[in-house]
Amino acid sequence: MDTLLLLVNIILLLALIGLLYFMQKKHVSFSKRVFTGLGLGIILGFYLQFGYDADSEVLTGTKDWYSIIGTGYVSFLKMIVMPLIVVSIVSAIIKLKGGNGVGKISFSIIGVLIATTAIAAMIGIVSALGFDLSADNLENGEAEQARSAQLEETMVQVEEQSFPQRILQVIPTNPFLDLTGQRPTSTIATVIFAAFIGIAAMGVRRKAPEEFATFEKIVDAFYKIVMRVVTLILRLTPYGILALMANTIANTNMDGIIELSRFVIASYVALIAMFLVHLVILSISGLSPVQYVKKMGPLMTFAFTSRSSAAAIPINVETQTTQFGNSRGIANFAASLGASIGQNGCAGIYPAMLAVMIAPDPLDPAFLIQLVIIVAISSFGVAGVGGGATFAALIVLSSMNLPIGIAALLISVEPLIDMGRTALNVSGSVTAGLVTGRVTGELDKKVYASEKTNMESFEA
């Protein structure tokens, strides 16, 4: 009987995939198919959530089969991330007229990322204080205790490294290892490695133009091939989101969400407020926030469901270039750096809220100023220990001499909040890229203002 129910669930997923494929053949827009996949995934997830017990073998088996589509899709995206970063950044740099453009672009992107993270910390503080959040009433059950023990082990690793040591980990020592993505800092290290290749190629252009011309042709050929692979993978987005969302809802701890509802609501109020700040920044830069909201749908949906800023890099780059008219070089720098540095949701709002919840005197002005500064600084240094909300929280709380156990007490709602945090992280990286493109004159305002979605390559 269990096998029959498992088979029914698999057939149900395949039927929904068939519906999305039918929509694709009928040339329904990419954005509409993405949102349809999201909606169907939510419905399917609630069916699994309420139709089976949490420890049901049928549910476990169903999620395993669904992960072939969902997790498999994310894996494909991660597969192409490093080749995309290398070939796009090298291609962009060798097309620059001056070498100083690389430094200007990097400085602008990192500056915006860190500045917005400081603002995010302020918003997190206001939200935590406004909702009167405190760690006193949080439940400390078996799962929370196990998570706390795990965090203590992680904290030992974090404390063993100073801030300069974490920065040093960003510098690539074995680029071939970083191309495999095995180190927590592999993404940033790959960006640095690709930048060195591009800058070196520019030197060769002056001294040996014939060899440079050959290299440029090779890079262009690789670029076209890699972008074709990206296109093929991104066409799977509606199917991947369907399976990812179904598994996410099925795994959600509804009881935990109810118990921690005030923290969940406060978190999303802060996340939405920071997203509005992104819109204000774009408006000040002379870019329409309305167009931004219209065109960010597929990217934000993927980030929300996948909970992976790194996996979102290919879609991030495509959105910045095809939807908003940003240069591919700036888009790659922003998407890649934004996956590890200055994450507004994970490294800004979340650690700040936890610090306020556990602080003896959260209204102390000196404490609040110190908190914002530490959050901003650690949002760069966290790249040296792998990034993510947990590492960011550990670094901030330990720097403020606050207990780290509070992070373990929120384990039941962590996936739900992480979805919103990841979406905000990606929005922050896109905002940094667009602002930089606007400042450097590399952004095509006509493409940005166009009502067309410019996603034709994914429609077929």
mmCIF file of C-alpha atoms in Angstrom, residues 233-432:
data_model
loop_
_atom_site.group_PDB
_atom_site.id
_atom_site.type_symbol
_atom_site.label_atom_id
_atom_site.label_comp_id
_atom_site.label_asym_id
_atom_site.label_seq_id
_atom_site.Cartn_x
_atom_site.Cartn_y
_atom_site.Cartn_z
ATOM 1 C CA ILE A 233 19.562 24.930 -17.418
ATOM 2 C CA LEU A 234 17.443 28.021 -16.812
ATOM 3 C CA ARG A 235 14.703 26.585 -19.015
ATOM 4 C CA LEU A 236 14.227 23.993 -16.268
ATOM 5 C CA THR A 237 13.423 26.692 -13.705
ATOM 6 C CA PRO A 238 9.619 26.200 -13.535
ATOM 7 C CA TYR A 239 10.041 22.451 -12.970
ATOM 8 C CA GLY A 240 12.765 22.941 -10.375
ATOM 9 C CA ILE A 241 10.735 25.495 -8.451
ATOM 10 C CA LEU A 242 7.701 23.175 -8.481
ATOM 11 C CA ALA A 243 9.635 20.341 -6.824
ATOM 12 C CA LEU A 244 11.625 22.602 -4.497
ATOM 13 C CA MET A 245 8.525 24.326 -3.176
ATOM 14 C CA ALA A 246 6.642 21.059 -2.712
ATOM 15 C CA ASN A 247 9.481 19.629 -0.608
ATOM 16 C CA THR A 248 9.919 22.856 1.351
ATOM 17 C CA ILE A 249 6.248 23.035 2.359
ATOM 18 C CA ALA A 250 6.211 19.316 3.140
ATOM 19 C CA ASN A 251 9.209 19.770 5.461
ATOM 20 C CA THR A 252 7.826 22.839 7.217
ATOM 21 C CA ASN A 253 7.221 22.552 10.955
ATOM 22 C CA MET A 254 3.784 24.159 11.268
ATOM 23 C CA ASP A 255 3.706 23.860 15.068
ATOM 24 C CA GLY A 256 7.043 25.632 15.320
ATOM 25 C CA ILE A 257 5.846 28.428 13.051
ATOM 26 C CA ILE A 258 2.773 28.972 15.230
ATOM 27 C CA GLU A 259 4.850 29.039 18.426
ATOM 28 C CA LEU A 260 7.369 31.483 16.950
ATOM 29 C CA SER A 261 4.875 33.405 14.835
ATOM 30 C CA ARG A 262 5.855 36.778 16.303
ATOM 31 C CA PHE A 263 9.508 36.248 15.360
ATOM 32 C CA VAL A 264 8.511 35.084 11.873
ATOM 33 C CA ILE A 265 6.274 38.126 11.351
ATOM 34 C CA ALA A 266 8.931 40.509 12.709
ATOM 35 C CA SER A 267 11.529 38.956 10.397
ATOM 36 C CA TYR A 268 9.392 39.350 7.297
ATOM 37 C CA VAL A 269 8.418 42.904 8.236
ATOM 38 C CA ALA A 270 12.143 43.702 8.385
ATOM 39 C CA LEU A 271 12.841 41.872 5.124
ATOM 40 C CA ILE A 272 10.064 43.712 3.292
ATOM 41 C CA ALA A 273 11.182 47.048 4.756
ATOM 42 C CA MET A 274 14.733 46.449 3.510
ATOM 43 C CA PHE A 275 13.434 45.502 0.076
ATOM 44 C CA LEU A 276 11.663 48.871 0.002
ATOM 45 C CA VAL A 277 15.008 50.481 0.846
ATOM 46 C CA HIS A 278 16.447 48.800 -2.250
ATOM 47 C CA LEU A 279 13.681 50.426 -4.281
ATOM 48 C CA VAL A 280 14.459 53.819 -2.761
ATOM 49 C CA ILE A 281 18.165 53.417 -3.588
ATOM 50 C CA LEU A 282 17.312 52.555 -7.187
ATOM 51 C CA SER A 283 14.963 55.531 -7.390
ATOM 52 C CA ILE A 284 17.682 57.866 -6.115
ATOM 53 C CA SER A 285 19.973 56.393 -8.790
ATOM 54 C CA GLY A 286 17.458 57.378 -11.450
ATOM 55 C CA LEU A 287 16.061 53.876 -12.032
ATOM 56 C CA SER A 288 12.382 52.972 -11.902
ATOM 57 C CA PRO A 289 11.488 50.855 -8.852
ATOM 58 C CA VAL A 290 8.310 49.759 -10.634
ATOM 59 C CA GLN A 291 10.300 48.197 -13.477
ATOM 60 C CA TYR A 292 12.556 46.550 -10.931
ATOM 61 C CA VAL A 293 9.636 44.861 -9.189
ATOM 62 C CA LYS A 294 8.089 43.784 -12.501
ATOM 63 C CA LYS A 295 11.232 42.109 -13.785
ATOM 64 C CA MET A 296 12.630 40.552 -10.605
ATOM 65 C CA GLY A 297 9.851 37.969 -10.241
ATOM 66 C CA PRO A 298 11.548 34.810 -11.598
ATOM 67 C CA LEU A 299 14.866 35.527 -9.844
ATOM 68 C CA MET A 300 13.248 36.325 -6.488
ATOM 69 C CA THR A 301 11.023 33.247 -6.787
ATOM 70 C CA PHE A 302 13.999 30.988 -7.393
ATOM 71 C CA ALA A 303 15.999 32.528 -4.543
ATOM 72 C CA PHE A 304 12.986 32.148 -2.244
ATOM 73 C CA THR A 305 12.441 28.479 -3.036
ATOM 74 C CA SER A 306 16.063 27.322 -3.376
ATOM 75 C CA ARG A 307 17.464 29.232 -0.364
ATOM 76 C CA SER A 308 20.812 29.428 -2.172
ATOM 77 C CA SER A 309 22.414 32.713 -3.220
ATOM 78 C CA ALA A 310 25.231 30.808 -4.927
ATOM 79 C CA ALA A 311 22.874 28.712 -7.046
ATOM 80 C CA ALA A 312 21.043 31.909 -8.010
ATOM 81 C CA ILE A 313 24.165 33.431 -9.600
ATOM 82 C CA PRO A 314 23.362 32.313 -13.197
ATOM 83 C CA ILE A 315 19.775 33.604 -12.990
ATOM 84 C CA ASN A 316 21.026 36.723 -11.224
ATOM 85 C CA VAL A 317 23.437 37.497 -14.066
ATOM 86 C CA GLU A 318 20.823 36.812 -16.741
ATOM 87 C CA THR A 319 18.286 39.026 -14.998
ATOM 88 C CA GLN A 320 20.702 41.923 -14.684
ATOM 89 C CA THR A 321 21.795 41.697 -18.309
ATOM 90 C CA THR A 322 18.696 40.697 -20.269
ATOM 91 C CA GLN A 323 16.071 42.337 -18.056
ATOM 92 C CA PHE A 324 17.840 45.477 -16.899
ATOM 93 C CA GLY A 325 20.510 46.070 -19.535
ATOM 94 C CA ASN A 326 23.485 45.904 -17.182
ATOM 95 C CA SER A 327 26.905 44.931 -18.515
ATOM 96 C CA ARG A 328 27.756 41.256 -18.086
ATOM 97 C CA GLY A 329 30.994 42.042 -16.283
ATOM 98 C CA ILE A 330 29.319 44.167 -13.599
ATOM 99 C CA ALA A 331 26.478 41.657 -13.314
ATOM 100 C CA ASN A 332 28.937 38.825 -12.666
ATOM 101 C CA PHE A 333 30.933 40.804 -10.129
ATOM 102 C CA ALA A 334 27.754 41.823 -8.279
ATOM 103 C CA ALA A 335 26.134 38.377 -8.331
ATOM 104 C CA SER A 336 29.335 36.585 -7.308
ATOM 105 C CA LEU A 337 30.415 39.006 -4.575
ATOM 106 C CA GLY A 338 26.849 39.363 -3.328
ATOM 107 C CA ALA A 339 26.648 35.606 -2.757
ATOM 108 C CA SER A 340 29.232 35.893 0.031
ATOM 109 C CA ILE A 341 29.665 39.557 1.013
ATOM 110 C CA GLY A 342 27.143 41.997 2.444
ATOM 111 C CA GLN A 343 24.146 39.698 2.472
ATOM 112 C CA ASN A 344 21.369 42.012 3.625
ATOM 113 C CA GLY A 345 19.131 39.262 4.960
ATOM 114 C CA CYS A 346 21.554 36.680 6.346
ATOM 115 C CA ALA A 347 24.385 38.944 7.499
ATOM 116 C CA GLY A 348 22.377 42.092 8.226
ATOM 117 C CA ILE A 349 18.858 41.659 9.560
ATOM 118 C CA TYR A 350 19.171 38.222 11.158
ATOM 119 C CA PRO A 351 22.251 38.735 13.398
ATOM 120 C CA ALA A 352 21.009 42.163 14.475
ATOM 121 C CA MET A 353 17.627 40.766 15.541
ATOM 122 C CA LEU A 354 19.236 37.936 17.513
ATOM 123 C CA ALA A 355 21.602 40.330 19.272
ATOM 124 C CA VAL A 356 18.724 42.568 20.348
ATOM 125 C CA MET A 357 16.728 39.572 21.586
ATOM 126 C CA ILE A 358 19.525 38.317 23.846
ATOM 127 C CA ALA A 359 21.112 41.628 24.944
ATOM 128 C CA PRO A 360 20.795 42.617 28.626
ATOM 129 C CA ASP A 361 20.038 46.220 27.652
ATOM 130 C CA PRO A 362 18.987 46.361 23.993
ATOM 131 C CA LEU A 363 18.039 50.057 24.228
ATOM 132 C CA ASP A 364 21.553 51.174 25.135
ATOM 133 C CA PRO A 365 22.647 53.571 22.319
ATOM 134 C CA ALA A 366 26.292 52.518 22.641
ATOM 135 C CA PHE A 367 25.300 48.858 22.240
ATOM 136 C CA LEU A 368 23.180 49.603 19.163
ATOM 137 C CA ILE A 369 25.895 51.669 17.452
ATOM 138 C CA GLN A 370 28.474 48.975 18.150
ATOM 139 C CA LEU A 371 26.095 46.321 16.824
ATOM 140 C CA VAL A 372 25.553 48.092 13.498
ATOM 141 C CA ILE A 373 29.293 48.610 13.010
ATOM 142 C CA ILE A 374 30.124 44.986 13.826
ATOM 143 C CA VAL A 375 27.381 43.691 11.522
ATOM 144 C CA ALA A 376 28.674 45.843 8.647
ATOM 145 C CA ILE A 377 32.292 44.749 9.156
ATOM 146 C CA SER A 378 31.473 41.078 9.689
ATOM 147 C CA SER A 379 29.327 41.042 6.553
ATOM 148 C CA PHE A 380 32.611 41.162 4.663
ATOM 149 C CA GLY A 381 34.616 38.973 6.991
ATOM 150 C CA VAL A 382 31.949 36.272 7.075
ATOM 151 C CA ALA A 383 32.993 35.337 3.548
ATOM 152 C CA GLY A 384 36.091 33.813 5.099
ATOM 153 C CA VAL A 385 34.068 31.245 7.029
ATOM 154 C CA GLY A 386 31.528 30.271 4.423
ATOM 155 C CA GLY A 387 28.839 32.913 4.714
ATOM 156 C CA GLY A 388 25.265 32.198 5.619
ATOM 157 C CA ALA A 389 23.038 33.386 8.431
ATOM 158 C CA THR A 390 24.394 30.972 11.029
ATOM 159 C CA PHE A 391 28.031 31.987 10.580
ATOM 160 C CA ALA A 392 27.074 35.661 10.477
ATOM 161 C CA ALA A 393 25.089 35.298 13.698
ATOM 162 C CA LEU A 394 27.928 33.435 15.413
ATOM 163 C CA ILE A 395 30.488 36.072 14.485
ATOM 164 C CA VAL A 396 28.287 39.006 15.527
ATOM 165 C CA LEU A 397 27.092 37.459 18.799
ATOM 166 C CA SER A 398 30.577 36.358 19.836
ATOM 167 C CA SER A 399 32.015 39.780 18.939
ATOM 168 C CA MET A 400 29.368 41.370 21.169
ATOM 169 C CA ASN A 401 30.118 38.879 23.974
ATOM 170 C CA LEU A 402 26.587 37.490 23.761
ATOM 171 C CA PRO A 403 25.557 33.816 24.072
ATOM 172 C CA ILE A 404 25.180 32.019 20.747
ATOM 173 C CA GLY A 405 22.567 29.508 21.887
ATOM 174 C CA ILE A 406 19.677 31.682 20.715
ATOM 175 C CA ALA A 407 20.415 30.708 17.107
ATOM 176 C CA ALA A 408 19.632 27.086 18.018
ATOM 177 C CA LEU A 409 16.253 27.991 19.541
ATOM 178 C CA LEU A 410 14.904 29.125 16.175
ATOM 179 C CA ILE A 411 15.620 25.893 14.316
ATOM 180 C CA SER A 412 11.933 25.100 13.706
ATOM 181 C CA VAL A 413 11.342 28.283 11.677
ATOM 182 C CA GLU A 414 14.818 28.550 10.151
ATOM 183 C CA PRO A 415 13.822 27.236 6.667
ATOM 184 C CA LEU A 416 10.826 29.577 6.388
ATOM 185 C CA ILE A 417 12.811 32.669 7.362
ATOM 186 C CA ASP A 418 15.807 31.610 5.277
ATOM 187 C CA MET A 419 13.632 31.711 2.163
ATOM 188 C CA GLY A 420 12.947 35.410 2.663
ATOM 189 C CA ARG A 421 16.516 36.147 3.706
ATOM 190 C CA THR A 422 17.911 34.575 0.528
ATOM 191 C CA ALA A 423 15.509 36.515 -1.675
ATOM 192 C CA LEU A 424 16.625 39.750 0.029
ATOM 193 C CA ASN A 425 20.305 38.789 -0.335
ATOM 194 C CA VAL A 426 19.837 38.376 -4.078
ATOM 195 C CA SER A 427 17.915 41.639 -4.345
ATOM 196 C CA GLY A 428 20.786 43.361 -2.557
ATOM 197 C CA SER A 429 23.337 42.004 -5.028
ATOM 198 C CA VAL A 430 21.207 43.072 -7.996
ATOM 199 C CA THR A 431 20.765 46.529 -6.482
ATOM 200 C CA ALA A 432 24.537 46.840 -6.044
#
